[in-house]
CSV table of C-alpha atoms in Angstrom, one decimal:
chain,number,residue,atom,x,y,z
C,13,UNK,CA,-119.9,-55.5,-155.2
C,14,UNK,CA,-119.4,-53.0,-151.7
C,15,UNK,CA,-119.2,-49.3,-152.6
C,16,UNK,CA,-115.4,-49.7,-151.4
C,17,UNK,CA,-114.5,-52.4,-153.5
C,18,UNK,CA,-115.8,-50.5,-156.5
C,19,UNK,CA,-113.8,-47.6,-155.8
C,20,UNK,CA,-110.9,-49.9,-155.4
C,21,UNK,CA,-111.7,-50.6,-158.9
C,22,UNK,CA,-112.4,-47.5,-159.8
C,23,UNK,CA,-108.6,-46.4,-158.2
C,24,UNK,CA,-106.2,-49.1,-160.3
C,25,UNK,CA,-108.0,-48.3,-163.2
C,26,UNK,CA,-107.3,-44.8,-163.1
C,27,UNK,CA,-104.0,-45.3,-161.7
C,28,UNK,CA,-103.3,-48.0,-164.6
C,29,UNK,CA,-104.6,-45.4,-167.7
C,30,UNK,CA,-102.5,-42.4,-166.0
C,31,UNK,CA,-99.3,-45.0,-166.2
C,32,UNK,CA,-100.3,-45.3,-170.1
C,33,UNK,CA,-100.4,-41.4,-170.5
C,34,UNK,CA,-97.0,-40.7,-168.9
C,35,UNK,CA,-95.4,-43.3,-170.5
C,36,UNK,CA,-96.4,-42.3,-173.7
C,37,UNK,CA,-95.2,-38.7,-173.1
C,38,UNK,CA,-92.3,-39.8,-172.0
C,39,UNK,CA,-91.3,-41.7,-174.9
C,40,UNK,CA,-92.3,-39.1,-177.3
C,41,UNK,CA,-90.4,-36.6,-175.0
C,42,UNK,CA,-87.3,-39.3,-175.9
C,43,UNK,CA,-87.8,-39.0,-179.3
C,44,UNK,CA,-87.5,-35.1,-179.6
C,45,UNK,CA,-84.3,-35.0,-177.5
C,46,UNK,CA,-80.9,-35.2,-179.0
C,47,UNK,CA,-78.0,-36.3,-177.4
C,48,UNK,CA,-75.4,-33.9,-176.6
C,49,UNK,CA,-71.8,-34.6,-178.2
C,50,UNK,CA,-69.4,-36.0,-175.4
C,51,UNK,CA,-66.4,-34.1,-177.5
C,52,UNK,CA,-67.7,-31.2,-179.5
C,53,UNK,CA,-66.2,-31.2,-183.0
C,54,UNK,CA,-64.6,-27.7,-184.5
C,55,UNK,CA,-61.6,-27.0,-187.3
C,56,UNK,CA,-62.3,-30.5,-189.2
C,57,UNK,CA,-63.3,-31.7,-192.5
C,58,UNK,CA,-65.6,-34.8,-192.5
C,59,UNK,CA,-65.5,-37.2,-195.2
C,60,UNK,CA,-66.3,-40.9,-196.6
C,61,UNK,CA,-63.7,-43.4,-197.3
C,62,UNK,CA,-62.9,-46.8,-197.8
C,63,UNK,CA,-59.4,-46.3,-196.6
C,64,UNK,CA,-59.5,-48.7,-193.9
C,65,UNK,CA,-58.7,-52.6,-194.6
C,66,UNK,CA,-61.9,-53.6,-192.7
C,67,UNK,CA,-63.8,-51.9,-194.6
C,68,UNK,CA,-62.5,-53.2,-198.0
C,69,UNK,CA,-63.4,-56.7,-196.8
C,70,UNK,CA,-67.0,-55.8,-195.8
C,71,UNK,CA,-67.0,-53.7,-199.4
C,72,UNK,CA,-68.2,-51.0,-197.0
C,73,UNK,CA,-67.1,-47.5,-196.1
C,74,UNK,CA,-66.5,-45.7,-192.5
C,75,UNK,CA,-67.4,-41.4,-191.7
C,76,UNK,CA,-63.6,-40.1,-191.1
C,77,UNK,CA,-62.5,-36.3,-189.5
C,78,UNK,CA,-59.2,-34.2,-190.1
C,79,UNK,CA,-58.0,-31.3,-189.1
C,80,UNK,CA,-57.2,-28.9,-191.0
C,81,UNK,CA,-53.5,-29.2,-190.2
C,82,UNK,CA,-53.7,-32.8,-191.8
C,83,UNK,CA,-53.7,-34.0,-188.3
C,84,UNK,CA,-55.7,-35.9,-186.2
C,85,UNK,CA,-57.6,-38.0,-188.8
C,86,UNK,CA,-60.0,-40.1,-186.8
C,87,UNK,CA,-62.6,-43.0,-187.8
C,88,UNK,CA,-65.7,-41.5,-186.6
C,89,UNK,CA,-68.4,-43.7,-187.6
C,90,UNK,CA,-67.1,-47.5,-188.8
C,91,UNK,CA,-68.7,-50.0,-190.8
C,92,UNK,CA,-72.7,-49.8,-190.0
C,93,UNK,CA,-74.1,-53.2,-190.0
C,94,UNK,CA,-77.1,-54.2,-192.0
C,95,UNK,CA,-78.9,-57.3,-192.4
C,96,UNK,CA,-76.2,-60.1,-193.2
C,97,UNK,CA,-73.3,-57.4,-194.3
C,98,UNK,CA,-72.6,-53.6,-193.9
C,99,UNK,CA,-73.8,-50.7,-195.4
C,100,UNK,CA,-71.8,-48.5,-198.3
C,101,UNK,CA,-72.5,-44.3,-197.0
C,102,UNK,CA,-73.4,-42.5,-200.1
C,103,UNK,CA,-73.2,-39.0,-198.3
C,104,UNK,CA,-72.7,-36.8,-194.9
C,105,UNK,CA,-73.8,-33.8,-193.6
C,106,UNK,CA,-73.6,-32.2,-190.5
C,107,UNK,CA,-73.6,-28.8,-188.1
C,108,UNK,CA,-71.1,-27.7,-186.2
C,109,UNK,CA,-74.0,-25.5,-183.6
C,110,UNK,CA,-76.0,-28.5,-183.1
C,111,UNK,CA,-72.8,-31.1,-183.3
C,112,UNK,CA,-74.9,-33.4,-185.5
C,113,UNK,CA,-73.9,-35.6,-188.2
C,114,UNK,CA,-76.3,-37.4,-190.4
C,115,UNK,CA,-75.3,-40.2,-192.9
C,116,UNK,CA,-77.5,-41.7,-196.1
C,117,UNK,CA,-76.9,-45.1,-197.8
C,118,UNK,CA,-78.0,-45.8,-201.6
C,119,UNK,CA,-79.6,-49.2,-200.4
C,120,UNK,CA,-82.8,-49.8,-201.9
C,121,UNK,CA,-83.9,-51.9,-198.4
C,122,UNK,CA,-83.0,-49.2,-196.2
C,123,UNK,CA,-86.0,-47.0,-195.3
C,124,UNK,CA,-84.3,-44.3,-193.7
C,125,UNK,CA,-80.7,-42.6,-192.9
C,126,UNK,CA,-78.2,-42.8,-190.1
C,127,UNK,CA,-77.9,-40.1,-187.5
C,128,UNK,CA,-75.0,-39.2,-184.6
C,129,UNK,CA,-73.5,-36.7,-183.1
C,130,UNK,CA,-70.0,-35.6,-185.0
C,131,UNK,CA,-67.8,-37.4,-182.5
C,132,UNK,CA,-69.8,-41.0,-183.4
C,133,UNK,CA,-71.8,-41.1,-180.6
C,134,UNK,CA,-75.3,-41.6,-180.8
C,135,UNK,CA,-75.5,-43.6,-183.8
C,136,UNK,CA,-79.4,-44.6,-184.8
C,137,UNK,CA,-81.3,-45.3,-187.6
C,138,UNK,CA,-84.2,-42.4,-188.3
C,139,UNK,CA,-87.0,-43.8,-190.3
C,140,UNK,CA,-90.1,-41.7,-191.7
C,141,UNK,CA,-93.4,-42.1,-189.5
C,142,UNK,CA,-95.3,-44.1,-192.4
C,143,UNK,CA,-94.8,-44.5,-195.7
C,144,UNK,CA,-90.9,-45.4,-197.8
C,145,UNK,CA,-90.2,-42.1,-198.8
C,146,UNK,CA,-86.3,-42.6,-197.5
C,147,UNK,CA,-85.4,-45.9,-199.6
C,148,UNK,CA,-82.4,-45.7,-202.0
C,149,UNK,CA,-81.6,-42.3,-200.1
C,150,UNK,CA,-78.1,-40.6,-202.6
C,151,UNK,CA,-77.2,-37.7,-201.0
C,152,UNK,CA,-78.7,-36.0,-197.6
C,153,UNK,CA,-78.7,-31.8,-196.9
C,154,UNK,CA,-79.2,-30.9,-193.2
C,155,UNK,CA,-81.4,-27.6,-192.3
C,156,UNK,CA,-79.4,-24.6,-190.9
C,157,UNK,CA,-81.5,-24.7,-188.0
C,158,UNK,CA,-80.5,-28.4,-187.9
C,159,UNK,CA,-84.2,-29.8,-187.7
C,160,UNK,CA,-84.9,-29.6,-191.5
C,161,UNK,CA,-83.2,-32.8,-194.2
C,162,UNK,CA,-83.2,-32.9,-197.8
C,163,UNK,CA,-82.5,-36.3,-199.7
C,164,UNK,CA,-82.1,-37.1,-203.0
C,165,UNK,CA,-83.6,-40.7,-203.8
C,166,UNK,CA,-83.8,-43.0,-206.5
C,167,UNK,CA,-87.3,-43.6,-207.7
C,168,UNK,CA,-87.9,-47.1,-208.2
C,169,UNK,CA,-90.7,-46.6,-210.9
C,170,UNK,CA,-88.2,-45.9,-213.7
C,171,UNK,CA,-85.8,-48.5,-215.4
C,172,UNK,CA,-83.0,-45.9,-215.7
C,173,UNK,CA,-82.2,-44.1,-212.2
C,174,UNK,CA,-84.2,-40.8,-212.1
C,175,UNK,CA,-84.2,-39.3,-208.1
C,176,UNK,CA,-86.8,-37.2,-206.9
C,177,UNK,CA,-86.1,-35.0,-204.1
C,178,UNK,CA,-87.8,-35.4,-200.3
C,179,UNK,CA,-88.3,-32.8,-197.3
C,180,UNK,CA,-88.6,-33.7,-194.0
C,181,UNK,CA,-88.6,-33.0,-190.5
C,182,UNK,CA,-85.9,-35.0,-187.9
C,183,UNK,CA,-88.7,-34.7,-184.9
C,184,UNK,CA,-91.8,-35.4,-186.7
C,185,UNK,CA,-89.8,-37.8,-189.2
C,186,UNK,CA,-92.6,-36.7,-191.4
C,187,UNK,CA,-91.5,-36.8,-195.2
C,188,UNK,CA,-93.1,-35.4,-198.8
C,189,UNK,CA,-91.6,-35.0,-202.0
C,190,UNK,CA,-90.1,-31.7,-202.9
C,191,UNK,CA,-89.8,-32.7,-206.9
C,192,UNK,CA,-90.9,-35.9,-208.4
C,193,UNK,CA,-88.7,-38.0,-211.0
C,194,UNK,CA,-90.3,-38.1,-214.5
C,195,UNK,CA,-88.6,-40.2,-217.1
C,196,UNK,CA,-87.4,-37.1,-218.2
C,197,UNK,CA,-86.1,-35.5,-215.4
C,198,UNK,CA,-84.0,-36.6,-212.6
C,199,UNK,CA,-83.2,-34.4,-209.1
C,200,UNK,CA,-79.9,-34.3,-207.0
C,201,UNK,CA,-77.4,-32.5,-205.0
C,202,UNK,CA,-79.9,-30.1,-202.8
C,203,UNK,CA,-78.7,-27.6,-200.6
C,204,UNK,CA,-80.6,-25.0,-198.4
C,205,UNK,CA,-80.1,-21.2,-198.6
C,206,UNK,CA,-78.0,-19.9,-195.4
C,207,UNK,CA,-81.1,-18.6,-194.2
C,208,UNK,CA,-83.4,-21.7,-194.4
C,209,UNK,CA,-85.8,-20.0,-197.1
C,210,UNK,CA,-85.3,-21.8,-200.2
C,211,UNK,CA,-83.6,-24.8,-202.0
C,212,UNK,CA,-80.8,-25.5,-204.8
C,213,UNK,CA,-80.4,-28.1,-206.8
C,214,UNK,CA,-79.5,-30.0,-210.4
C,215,UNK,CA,-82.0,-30.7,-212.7
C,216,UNK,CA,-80.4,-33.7,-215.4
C,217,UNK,CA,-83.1,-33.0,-218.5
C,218,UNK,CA,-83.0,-36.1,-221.1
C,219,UNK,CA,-84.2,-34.0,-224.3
C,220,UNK,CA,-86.1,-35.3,-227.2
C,221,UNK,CA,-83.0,-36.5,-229.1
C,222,UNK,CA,-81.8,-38.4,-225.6
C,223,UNK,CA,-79.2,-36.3,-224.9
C,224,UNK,CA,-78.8,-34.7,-221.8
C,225,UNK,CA,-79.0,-31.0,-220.1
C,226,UNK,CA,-78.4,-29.9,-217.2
C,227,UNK,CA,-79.9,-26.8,-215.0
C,228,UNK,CA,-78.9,-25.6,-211.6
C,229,UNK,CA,-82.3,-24.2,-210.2
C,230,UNK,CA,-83.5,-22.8,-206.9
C,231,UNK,CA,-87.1,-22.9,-205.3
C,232,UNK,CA,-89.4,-22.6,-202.6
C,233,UNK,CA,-89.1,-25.0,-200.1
C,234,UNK,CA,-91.9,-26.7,-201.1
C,235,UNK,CA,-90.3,-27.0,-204.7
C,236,UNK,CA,-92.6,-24.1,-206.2
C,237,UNK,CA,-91.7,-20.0,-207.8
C,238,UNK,CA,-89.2,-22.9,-209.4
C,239,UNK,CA,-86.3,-20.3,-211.0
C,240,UNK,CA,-83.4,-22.0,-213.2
C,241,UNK,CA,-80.0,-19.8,-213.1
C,242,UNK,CA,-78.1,-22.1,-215.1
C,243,UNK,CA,-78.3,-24.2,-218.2
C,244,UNK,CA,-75.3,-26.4,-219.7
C,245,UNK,CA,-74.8,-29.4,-222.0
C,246,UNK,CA,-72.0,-30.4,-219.1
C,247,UNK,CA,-72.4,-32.7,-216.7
C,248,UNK,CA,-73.1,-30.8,-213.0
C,249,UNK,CA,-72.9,-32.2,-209.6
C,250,UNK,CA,-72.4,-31.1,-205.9
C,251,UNK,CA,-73.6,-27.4,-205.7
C,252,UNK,CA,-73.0,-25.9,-202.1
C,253,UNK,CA,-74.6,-22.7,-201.0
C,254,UNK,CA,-72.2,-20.1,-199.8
C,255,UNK,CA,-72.8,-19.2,-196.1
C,256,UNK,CA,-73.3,-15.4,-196.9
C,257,UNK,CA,-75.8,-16.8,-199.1
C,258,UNK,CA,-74.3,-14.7,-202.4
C,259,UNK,CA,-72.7,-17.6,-204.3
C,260,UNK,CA,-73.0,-21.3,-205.5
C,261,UNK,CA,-70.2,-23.7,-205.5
C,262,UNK,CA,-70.7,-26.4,-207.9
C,263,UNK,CA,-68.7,-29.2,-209.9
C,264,UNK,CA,-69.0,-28.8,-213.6
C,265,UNK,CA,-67.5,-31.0,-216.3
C,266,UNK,CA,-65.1,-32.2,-213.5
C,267,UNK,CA,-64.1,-29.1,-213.1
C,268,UNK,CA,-64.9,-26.7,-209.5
C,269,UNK,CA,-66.7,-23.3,-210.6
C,270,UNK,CA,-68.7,-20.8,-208.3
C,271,UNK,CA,-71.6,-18.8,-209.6
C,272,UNK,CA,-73.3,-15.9,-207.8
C,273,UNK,CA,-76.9,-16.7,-206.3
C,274,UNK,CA,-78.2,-14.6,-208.9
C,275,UNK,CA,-77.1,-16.3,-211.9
C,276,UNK,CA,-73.8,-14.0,-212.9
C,277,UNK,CA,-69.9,-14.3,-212.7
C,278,UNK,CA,-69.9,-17.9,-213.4
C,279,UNK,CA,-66.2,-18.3,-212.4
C,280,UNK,CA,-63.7,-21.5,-212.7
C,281,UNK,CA,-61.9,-22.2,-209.1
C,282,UNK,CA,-60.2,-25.4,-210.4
C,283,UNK,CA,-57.7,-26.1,-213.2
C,284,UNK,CA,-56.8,-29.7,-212.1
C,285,UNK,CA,-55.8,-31.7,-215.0
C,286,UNK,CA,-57.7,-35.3,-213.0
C,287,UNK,CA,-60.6,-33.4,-212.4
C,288,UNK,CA,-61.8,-32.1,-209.1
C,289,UNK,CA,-65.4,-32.6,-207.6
C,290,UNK,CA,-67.3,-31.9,-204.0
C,291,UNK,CA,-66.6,-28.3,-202.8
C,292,UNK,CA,-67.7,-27.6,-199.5
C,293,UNK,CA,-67.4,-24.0,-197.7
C,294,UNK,CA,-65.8,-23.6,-195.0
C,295,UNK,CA,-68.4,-22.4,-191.9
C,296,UNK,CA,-66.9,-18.6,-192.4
C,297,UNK,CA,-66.9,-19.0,-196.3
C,298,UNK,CA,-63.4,-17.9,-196.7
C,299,UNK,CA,-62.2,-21.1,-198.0
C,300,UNK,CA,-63.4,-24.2,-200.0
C,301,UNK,CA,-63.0,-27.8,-199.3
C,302,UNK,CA,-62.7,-30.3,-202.1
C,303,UNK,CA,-61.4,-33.8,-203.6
C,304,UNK,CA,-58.8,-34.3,-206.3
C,305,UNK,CA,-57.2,-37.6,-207.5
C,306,UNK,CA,-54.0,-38.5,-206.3
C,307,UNK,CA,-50.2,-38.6,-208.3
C,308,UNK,CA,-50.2,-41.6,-206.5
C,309,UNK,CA,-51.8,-44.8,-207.9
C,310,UNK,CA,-55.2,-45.6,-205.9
C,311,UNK,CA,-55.1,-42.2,-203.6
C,312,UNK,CA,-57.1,-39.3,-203.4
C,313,UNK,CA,-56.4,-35.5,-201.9
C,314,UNK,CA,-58.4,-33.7,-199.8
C,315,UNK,CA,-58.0,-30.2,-200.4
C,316,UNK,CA,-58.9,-26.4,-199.3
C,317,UNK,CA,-58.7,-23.6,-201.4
C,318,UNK,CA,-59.5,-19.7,-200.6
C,319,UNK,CA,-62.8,-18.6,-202.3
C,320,UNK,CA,-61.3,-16.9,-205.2
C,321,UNK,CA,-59.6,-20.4,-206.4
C,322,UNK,CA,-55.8,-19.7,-204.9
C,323,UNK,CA,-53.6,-20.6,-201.9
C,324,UNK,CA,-54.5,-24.4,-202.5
C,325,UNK,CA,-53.3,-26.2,-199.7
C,326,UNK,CA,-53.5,-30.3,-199.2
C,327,UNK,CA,-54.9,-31.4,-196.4
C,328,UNK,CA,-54.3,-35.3,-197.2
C,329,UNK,CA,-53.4,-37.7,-199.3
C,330,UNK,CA,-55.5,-40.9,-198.5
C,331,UNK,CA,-56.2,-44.7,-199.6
C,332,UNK,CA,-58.8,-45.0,-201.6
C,333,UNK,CA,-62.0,-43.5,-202.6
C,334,UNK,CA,-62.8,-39.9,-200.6
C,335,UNK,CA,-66.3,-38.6,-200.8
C,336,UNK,CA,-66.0,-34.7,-199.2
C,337,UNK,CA,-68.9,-34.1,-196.6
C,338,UNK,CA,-68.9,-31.5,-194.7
C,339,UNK,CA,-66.3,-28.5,-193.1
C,340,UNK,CA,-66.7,-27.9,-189.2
């Protein structure tokens, strides 16, 4: 072979492994942008329902916004397809700075969670790196710097449901538990501290004689300097973090209380006699979202309430099942 023709060589061959290079930083470059939202999304409640008759044919569910005035109510996310049917959401969350919305589904086949921007567009499906940390995924808590995810998942190595809870990151996608499952003790509803420092979340405690406890605890966010700030024999779901960071929101006994960060002034917000679940604070933390079951036969209400319990005020009155996400 001719000196030149080697060089020739030597030319595509470089040329050829510099393609490679760029196109693999350009991909991951891809996969760390975020699309921008074509209609940014402020003054809304976002929510879950089954509302729409396509969706009760598909035994699905669709991601709705409101206005606060009752106005405007808008299908923002429909049925998401999945294998030979559609998938049933199981929670939202979202950020009004970074306009994202992220969407988990209790499927035991799905490996991952749903993530668009809050006007639906954008819509993907963000699995972990490696492993199948992100199956049976139950309810999902974004970061307030909008890069950080909590889930709650069911762990499949128990008969009964237990959930551990999982951290992750959405650019890496890299996953790790938070809190393992036992067969004693099952994890749900997380939330993260205004200031992205630590976690809150339900412990449901199946004692010796098979009853069961419940604590509202708070940690590191790695799960450690675990501290519990409430213990009850009733049943507690849902606890939201304030955005001043001074007080919890929580459902208890079906009932909506708040609780200060610390652990005192356990206070009752709710005193309807159906029960009332979900609260959700507004981005200002004046006012509370929540749900409430209808006078009407197959309805549910969503609602908003001022922090202190009064000036309740009914957003909507809607078809079906309402699962309260987040306030925009």
């Amino acid at each position: 072979m001719t000196i030149k023709a080697r060089s020739r060589k030597t030319n595509l061959i470089t040329a050829y492994v510099l393609a490679v290079v760029c196109l693999f930083f350009l991909r991951q470059v891809a996969a760390d942008l975020r699309p921008t939202a074509s209609e940014p999304v402020s003054k809304a409640l976002i929510f879950i329902s089954d509302a729409d008759s396509i969706d009760a044919s598909r035994d699905s569910n669709s991601v709705y916004r409101i206005g606060l005035d009752g106005r405007g109510l808008k299908r923002v996310v429909g049925s998401i397809p999945h294998g030979d049917g559609y998938l049933r959401v199981s929670d939202v969350d979202c950020d009004a700075t970074s306009q994202q919305l992220l969407i988990a589904s209790h499927r035991r086949d799905l490996n991952g969670f749903h993530h668009a921007m809050l006007d639906g567009s954008g819509l993907h499906l963000d699995k972990p790196a490696s492993g199948e940390l992100l199956r049976s995924s139950r309810q999902i808590s974004l970061a307030p710097d909008g890069k950080g995810i909590l889930i709650s998942r069911q762990d499949r190595a128990f008969a009964e449901p237990r959930f551990s809870l999982v951290a992750g990151d959405l650019q890496s996608r890299q996953f790790h538990n938070v809190k393992q499952a036992t067969s004693a003790l099952s994890y749900h509803s997380p939330d993260w501290s205004p200031d992205g420092r630590h976690i809150v979340y339900i412990i449901e405690k199946r004692t010796a004689d098979a009853r069961l406890a419940y604590h509202l605890a708070m940690a590191e966010l790695d799960g450690s300097g675990e501290r519990v700030i409430l213990e009850t024999t009733l049943a507690l779901n849902d606890v939201a973090w304030s955005p001043d960071g001074e007080w919890l929101a929580f459902e208890m006994s079906r009932q909506i209380y708040k609780l200060r960060a610390d652990g005192s002034e356990l206070t009752r917000l709710s005193s309807h006699h159906s029960g009332a679940s979900a609260p959700r604070w507004s981005p200002a933390g004046e006012r509370i979202s929540f749900v409430a079951p209808s006078s009407f036969p197959g309805f549910s209400q969503l609602l908003t309430m001022d922090a202190d319990g009064g000036d309740i005020q009914r957003v909507a009155n809607i078809r079906g099942e309402i699962v309260n996400g987040c306030w925009v």
